[in-house]
Structures are given as C-alpha cells and as structure tokens.
XYZ file of C-alpha atoms in Angstrom:
331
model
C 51.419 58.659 39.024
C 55.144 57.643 40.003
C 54.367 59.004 43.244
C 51.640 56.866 43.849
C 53.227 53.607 42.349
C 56.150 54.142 45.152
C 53.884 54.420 47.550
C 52.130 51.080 46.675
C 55.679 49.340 46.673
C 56.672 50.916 50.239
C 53.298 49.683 51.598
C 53.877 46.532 49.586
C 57.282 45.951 50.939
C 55.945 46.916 54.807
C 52.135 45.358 54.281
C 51.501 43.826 58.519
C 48.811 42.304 59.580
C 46.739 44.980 61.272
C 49.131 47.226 60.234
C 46.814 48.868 57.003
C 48.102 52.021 55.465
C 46.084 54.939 55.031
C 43.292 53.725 57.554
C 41.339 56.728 59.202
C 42.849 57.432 62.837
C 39.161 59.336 63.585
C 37.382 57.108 66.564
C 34.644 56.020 63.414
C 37.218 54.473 61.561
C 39.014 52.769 64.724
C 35.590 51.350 65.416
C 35.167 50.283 62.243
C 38.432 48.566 62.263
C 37.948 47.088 65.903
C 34.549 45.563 64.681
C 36.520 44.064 61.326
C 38.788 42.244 63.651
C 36.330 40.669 65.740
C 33.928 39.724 63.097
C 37.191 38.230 60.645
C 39.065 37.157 63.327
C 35.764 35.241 64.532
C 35.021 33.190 61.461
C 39.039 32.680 60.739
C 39.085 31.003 64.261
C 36.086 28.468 64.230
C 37.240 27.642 60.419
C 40.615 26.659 62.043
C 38.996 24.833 64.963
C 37.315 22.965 63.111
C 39.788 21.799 61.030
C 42.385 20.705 64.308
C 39.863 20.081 66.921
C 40.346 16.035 66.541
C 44.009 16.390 67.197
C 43.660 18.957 69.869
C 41.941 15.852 71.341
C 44.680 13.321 70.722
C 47.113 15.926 72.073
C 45.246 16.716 75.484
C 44.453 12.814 76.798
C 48.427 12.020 75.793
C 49.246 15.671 77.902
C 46.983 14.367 80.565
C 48.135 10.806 81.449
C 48.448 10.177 85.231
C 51.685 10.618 86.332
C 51.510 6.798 88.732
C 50.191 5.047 86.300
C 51.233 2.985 82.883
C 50.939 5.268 79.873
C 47.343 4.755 78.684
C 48.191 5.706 75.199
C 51.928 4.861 73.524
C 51.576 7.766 70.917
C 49.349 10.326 68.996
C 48.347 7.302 66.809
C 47.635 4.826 69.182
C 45.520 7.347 71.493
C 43.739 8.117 67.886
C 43.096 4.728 68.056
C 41.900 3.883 70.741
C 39.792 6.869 70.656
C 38.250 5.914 67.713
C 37.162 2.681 68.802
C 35.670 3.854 71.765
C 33.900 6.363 70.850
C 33.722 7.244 67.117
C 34.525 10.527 65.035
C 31.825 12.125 67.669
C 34.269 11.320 70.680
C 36.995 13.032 68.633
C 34.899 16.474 68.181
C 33.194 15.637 71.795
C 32.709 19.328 73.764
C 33.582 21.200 70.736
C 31.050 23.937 71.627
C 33.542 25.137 74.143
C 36.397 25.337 72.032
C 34.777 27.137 68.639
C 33.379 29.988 71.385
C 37.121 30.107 72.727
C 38.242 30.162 69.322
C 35.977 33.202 67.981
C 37.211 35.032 70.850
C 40.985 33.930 71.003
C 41.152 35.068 66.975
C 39.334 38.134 66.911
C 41.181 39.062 70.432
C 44.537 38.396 68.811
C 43.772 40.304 65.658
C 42.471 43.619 67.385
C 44.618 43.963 70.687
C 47.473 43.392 68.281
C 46.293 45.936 66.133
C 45.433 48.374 69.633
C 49.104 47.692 70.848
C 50.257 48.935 67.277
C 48.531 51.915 67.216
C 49.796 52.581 71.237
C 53.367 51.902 69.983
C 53.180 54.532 66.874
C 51.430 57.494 68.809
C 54.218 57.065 71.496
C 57.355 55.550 70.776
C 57.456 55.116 66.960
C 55.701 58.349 65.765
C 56.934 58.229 62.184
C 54.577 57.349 59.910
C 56.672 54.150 58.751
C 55.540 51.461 59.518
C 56.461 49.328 62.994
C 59.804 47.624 62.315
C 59.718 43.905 63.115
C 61.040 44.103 66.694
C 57.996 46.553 67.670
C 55.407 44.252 66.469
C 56.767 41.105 68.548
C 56.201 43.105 71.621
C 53.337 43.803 69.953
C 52.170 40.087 69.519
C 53.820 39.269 73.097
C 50.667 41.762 74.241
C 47.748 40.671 72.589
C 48.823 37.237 73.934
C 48.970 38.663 77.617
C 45.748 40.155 76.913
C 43.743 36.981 75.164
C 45.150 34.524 77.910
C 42.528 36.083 80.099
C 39.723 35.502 78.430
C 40.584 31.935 77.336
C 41.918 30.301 80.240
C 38.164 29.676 81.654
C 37.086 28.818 78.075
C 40.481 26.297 78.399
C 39.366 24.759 81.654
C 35.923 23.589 80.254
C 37.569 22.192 77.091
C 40.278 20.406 78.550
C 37.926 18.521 81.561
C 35.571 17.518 78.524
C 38.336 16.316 76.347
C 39.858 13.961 78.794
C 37.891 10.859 79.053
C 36.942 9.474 82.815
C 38.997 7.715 84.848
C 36.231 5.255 85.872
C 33.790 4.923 82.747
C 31.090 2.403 83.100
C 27.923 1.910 80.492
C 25.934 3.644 82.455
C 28.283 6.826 82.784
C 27.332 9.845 81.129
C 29.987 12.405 80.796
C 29.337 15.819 81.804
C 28.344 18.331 79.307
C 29.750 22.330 79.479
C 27.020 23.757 81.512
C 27.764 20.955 84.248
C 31.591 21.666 84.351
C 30.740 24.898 84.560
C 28.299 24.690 87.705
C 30.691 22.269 89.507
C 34.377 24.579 88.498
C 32.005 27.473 90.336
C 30.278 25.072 93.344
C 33.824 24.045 94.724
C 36.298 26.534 93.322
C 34.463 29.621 93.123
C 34.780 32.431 90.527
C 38.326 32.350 90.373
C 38.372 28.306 89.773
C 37.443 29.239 86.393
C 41.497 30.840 85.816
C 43.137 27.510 86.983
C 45.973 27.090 84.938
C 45.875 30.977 83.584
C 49.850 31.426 84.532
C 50.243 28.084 81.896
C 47.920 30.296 79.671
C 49.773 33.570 80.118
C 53.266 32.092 79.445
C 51.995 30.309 76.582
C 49.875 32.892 74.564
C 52.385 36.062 75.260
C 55.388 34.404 73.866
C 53.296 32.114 71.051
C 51.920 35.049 70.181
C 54.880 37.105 69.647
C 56.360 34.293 67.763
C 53.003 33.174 66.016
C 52.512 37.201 64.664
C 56.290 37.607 64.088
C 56.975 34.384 62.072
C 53.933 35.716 59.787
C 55.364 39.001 59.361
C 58.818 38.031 58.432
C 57.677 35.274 56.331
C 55.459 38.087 54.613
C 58.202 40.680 54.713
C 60.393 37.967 52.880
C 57.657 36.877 50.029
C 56.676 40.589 49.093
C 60.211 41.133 48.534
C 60.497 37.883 46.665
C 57.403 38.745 44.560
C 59.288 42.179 43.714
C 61.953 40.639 42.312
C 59.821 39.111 39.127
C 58.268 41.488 36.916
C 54.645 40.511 37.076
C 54.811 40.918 40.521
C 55.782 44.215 40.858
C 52.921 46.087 41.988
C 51.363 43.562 44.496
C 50.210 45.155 47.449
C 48.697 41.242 49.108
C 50.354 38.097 48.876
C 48.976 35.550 46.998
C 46.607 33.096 48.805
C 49.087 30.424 48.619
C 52.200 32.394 50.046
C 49.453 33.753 52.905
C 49.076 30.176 54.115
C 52.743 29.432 53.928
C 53.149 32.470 56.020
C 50.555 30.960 58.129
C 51.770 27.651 58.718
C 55.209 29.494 59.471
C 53.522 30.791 62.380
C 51.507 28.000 63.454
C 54.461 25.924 63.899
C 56.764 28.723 65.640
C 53.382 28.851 67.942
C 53.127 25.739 69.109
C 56.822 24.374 69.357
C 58.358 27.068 71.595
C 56.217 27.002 74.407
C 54.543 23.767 74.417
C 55.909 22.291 77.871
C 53.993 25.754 79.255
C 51.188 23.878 77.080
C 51.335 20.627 78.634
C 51.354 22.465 82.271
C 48.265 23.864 82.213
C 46.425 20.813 80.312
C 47.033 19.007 83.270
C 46.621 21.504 85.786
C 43.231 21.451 84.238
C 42.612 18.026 83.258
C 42.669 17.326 87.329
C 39.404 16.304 89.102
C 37.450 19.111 90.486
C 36.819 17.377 93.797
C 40.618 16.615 94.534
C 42.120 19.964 93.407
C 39.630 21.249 96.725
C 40.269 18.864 99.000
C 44.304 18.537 98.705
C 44.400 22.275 97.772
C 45.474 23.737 94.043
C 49.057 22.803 92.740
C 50.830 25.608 91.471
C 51.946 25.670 88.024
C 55.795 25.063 89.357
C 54.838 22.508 91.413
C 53.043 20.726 88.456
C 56.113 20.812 86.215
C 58.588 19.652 88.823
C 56.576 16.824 89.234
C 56.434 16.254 85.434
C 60.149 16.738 84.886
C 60.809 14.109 87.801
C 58.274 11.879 86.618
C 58.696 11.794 82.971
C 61.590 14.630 82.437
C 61.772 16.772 79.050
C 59.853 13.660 76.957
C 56.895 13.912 79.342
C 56.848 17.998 78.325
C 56.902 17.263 74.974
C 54.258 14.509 74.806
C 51.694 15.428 72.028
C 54.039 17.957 70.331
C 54.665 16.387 67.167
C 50.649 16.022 66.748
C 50.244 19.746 67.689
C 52.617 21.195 65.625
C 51.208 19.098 62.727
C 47.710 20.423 63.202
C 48.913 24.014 64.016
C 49.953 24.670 60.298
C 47.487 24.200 58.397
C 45.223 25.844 61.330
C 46.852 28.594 61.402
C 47.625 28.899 57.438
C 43.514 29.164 57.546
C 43.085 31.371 59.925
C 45.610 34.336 58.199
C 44.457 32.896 54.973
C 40.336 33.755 55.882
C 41.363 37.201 57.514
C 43.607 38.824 55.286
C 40.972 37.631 52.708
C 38.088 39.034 54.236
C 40.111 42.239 55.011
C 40.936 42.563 51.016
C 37.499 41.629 49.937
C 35.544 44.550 52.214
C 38.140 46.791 52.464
C-alpha cells in the first residue's frame, strides 16, 4: 500500500502532458493513444477557436496594413470597430470554416507528435523509466511544432486571404469564399503556392511550441508541488481544473509573445494578392521583414500583439483544460 501511494506522488510530482505513466508500450495501446490525441486534441482546438477567432481577425487586418499607405486601423479597438460597423459579428467570424479545420488538426497534431517525440526520446536517449526532465520535453515541443507547421501553413494561407478585407470593396463585391482561394492559390501558384509563408510558420510553431508545451509543464510541475504541500492535497495525481487553465494561459501567452514578429511575417506574406505575388515574383520571408523593419521598425512587428496575447490565454487555458479532461474522464 505505501508502495503504491509513492508511486502516485512520483507520478504526481512528474504528471506531463502526453507523458501518462503506466500506458501500454504494445502497438494496440500506442494506437489507442495516437487516436486519443487526435480525437481530444480535435475538440480542445475548435472549442478554443471559437472562443479567439474574432480577435484573430482584429489581429490579422492590423498585421496586414499596406506598408505605402496611412494606417487603416489606429489599434485593435479601432479595427474592432470599424469592423463591426461594416460588417457585423458575421464579418468578425467571416471564413471561420478554414480556421476550426486548421485548428482540429493543429491541436490534435501538437498533442500526438509531442507525445511520438517523447516516446523517441525515452527508447533512445533517456531510457530510464523516469520521466523526461523539462529540457527533453522543450525539444520535444520545438518538434511537434516543426512537424504541425506543415500541415497548417496551407490551412494559414486560406484563412489569412479571407480575413483581410479587399482593397477595392464596392456593393456589388462579393468576397471569395475557401473553395475559390483555393482554386486561384493552385491556378497561379501551383501546388506549392499553398506553403507560402511556411518558413514564417516553421519559425513560429517550433519555438511557440516549445515554449507553449514547456510553460505548461513547469507551471504544472510548480502547482503539483504546491498542492503537496497542503494536506488535502496530498494524493492528487491531476490538477484541479482551475490550476489546468492557469497552466494554460501560462502557455498561451509564452506562445504568442516570443515569436510574434515571425507571426506578423507570414500574415502578410499571405495576406498579399494572388495575382501580384505571380507577376512580380514571391518575396522571401527576409525580404518581407526588412521591408517591415524599414517601414515601420520593431512597432510594425509587434502590431496586433497585445490583442493576441490577450486572446491566447484563455484559448489556450481551454484547450489543456478540454484535453487533460477528456484524457481523465476515458482513461
């Protein structure tokens, strides 16, 4: 019985996302785990989309101001605003479709390549059957992002063009829907049109990623060894819901700050019209931020943070929130 109690407290004090002791290491129980990821990380993702998707908005048409011309929008509120009037609480959530696909697969990617480069690091480097210390699981986090960049930087593209209102509206303009954006990315750019931006992506989602899993683990590290400090806490193996989500916001905010200017990049890398990115040729992602820095220097990298970051944490406090629930309830 005392064995067993320590072993709840060691697994108490080490509990990582992804990182479950005692699950089976037979190929059934990987699958099993694989499909757990996908189908929690899925449902944690569009419940956080939905939830920031208006100020994802805000934050791409301030990103995506022209570079010659007046500032369309003087801040997050007045683009809000202005937004608002325009077009309503619809224009806010306008081609949202894109974005809750991207998020289903951005989650659930995040959640099981970061629980596949876990179980690579402990049958090679870290064979002990402790668990991954804190350093191991950033690189760990810095790979699932390298790995989910690919598959959202196409998702990206589409959500950022139908974000971004155009530059000539009229009554009788109808903006494009997905399918559209899609037909014309592949009519002028071909197949690999669809990964304009992806370096923006890459930079961004390998080291938010290792910060957004490693803020959550150290917050969680820190709380489970809080929690065993008072006596009805003792033998708590999960965090309470509440401490989850401050966890979670932790590493929403640690997401978003750190590598937003990579952020802002790629938005308007991708916010560019189809038809002039073919005739004068793609910009490279350098070339983009030069201009940017020049233009508007570190502010102009930064425009839209303060929005993002505000939106990111209770996102993300959601998102861990939903999983780590779901894992506990069918597990």
């Amino acid at each position: 019985m005392e064995a067993t109690k320590r072993e709840i407290l060691v697994a108490a004090d080490h509990t990582r996302t992804g990182q479950y002791v005692g699950v089976e290491s037979t190929p059934t129980g990987q699958g099993v785990e694989a499909l757990k990821d996908i189908v929690f990380g899925s449902t944690a993702g569009i419940i956080g989309k939905f939830i920031e998707y208006p100020f994802d908005t805000v934050k791409v048409r301030l990103q995506s101001q022209p570079d010659h011309l007046p500032l369309r929008y003087t801040g997050p509120l007045d683009c809000f605003r202005q937004s608002f009037r325009s077009e309503g609480l619809r224009g806010l959530y306008r081609g949202i479709s894109a974005p809750l696909v991207g998020a289903a697969i951005e989650t659930s990617s995040l959640f099981f390549s970061y629980r596949l480069a876990q179980t690579a690091l402990q049958g090679t480097m870290f064979p002990s059957p402790s668990p991954l210390p804190l350093s191991a699981l950033l690189v760990c986090g810095a790979a699932s992002g390298a790995f989910t960049s690919l598959l959202l930087t196409p998702i990206e593209l589409i959500k950022c063009k139908l974000q971004v209102p155009s530059a000539n509206p009229s009554h009788s303009f109808r903006a494009p829907g997905p399918l559209a954006l899609i037909v014309a990315v592949y009519r002028h750019q071909g197949i690999l049109g669809f990964w304009h931006g992806q370096l923006g992506t890459l930079i961004r989602e390998t080291g938010g990623s290792a910060a957004w899993f490693g803020s959550y683990e150290a917050v969680s590290a820190f709380l489970h060894k809080y929690n065993r400090g008072t006596s009805e806490s003792q033998d708590m193996l999960t965090l309470p819901i509440h401490q989850q989500m401050l966890a979670g916001a932790t590493a929403g905010v640690s997401y978003n700050f750190i590598f937003y200017p990579a952020d802002t990049i790629k938005s308007r890398m991708q916010t560019e019209e189809i038809s002039d990115v073919t005739k004068g040729g793609r910009r490279t992602f350098f070339a983009v931020g030069k201009a940017l820095w020049h233009t508007q220097g570190l502010k102009g990298l930064y425009r839209g943070c303060g929005i993002t970051v505000g939106r990111s944490a209770p996102s993300s406090a959601f998102i861990f929130a939903v999983y780590e629930g779901l894992r506990e309830w069918f597990d």
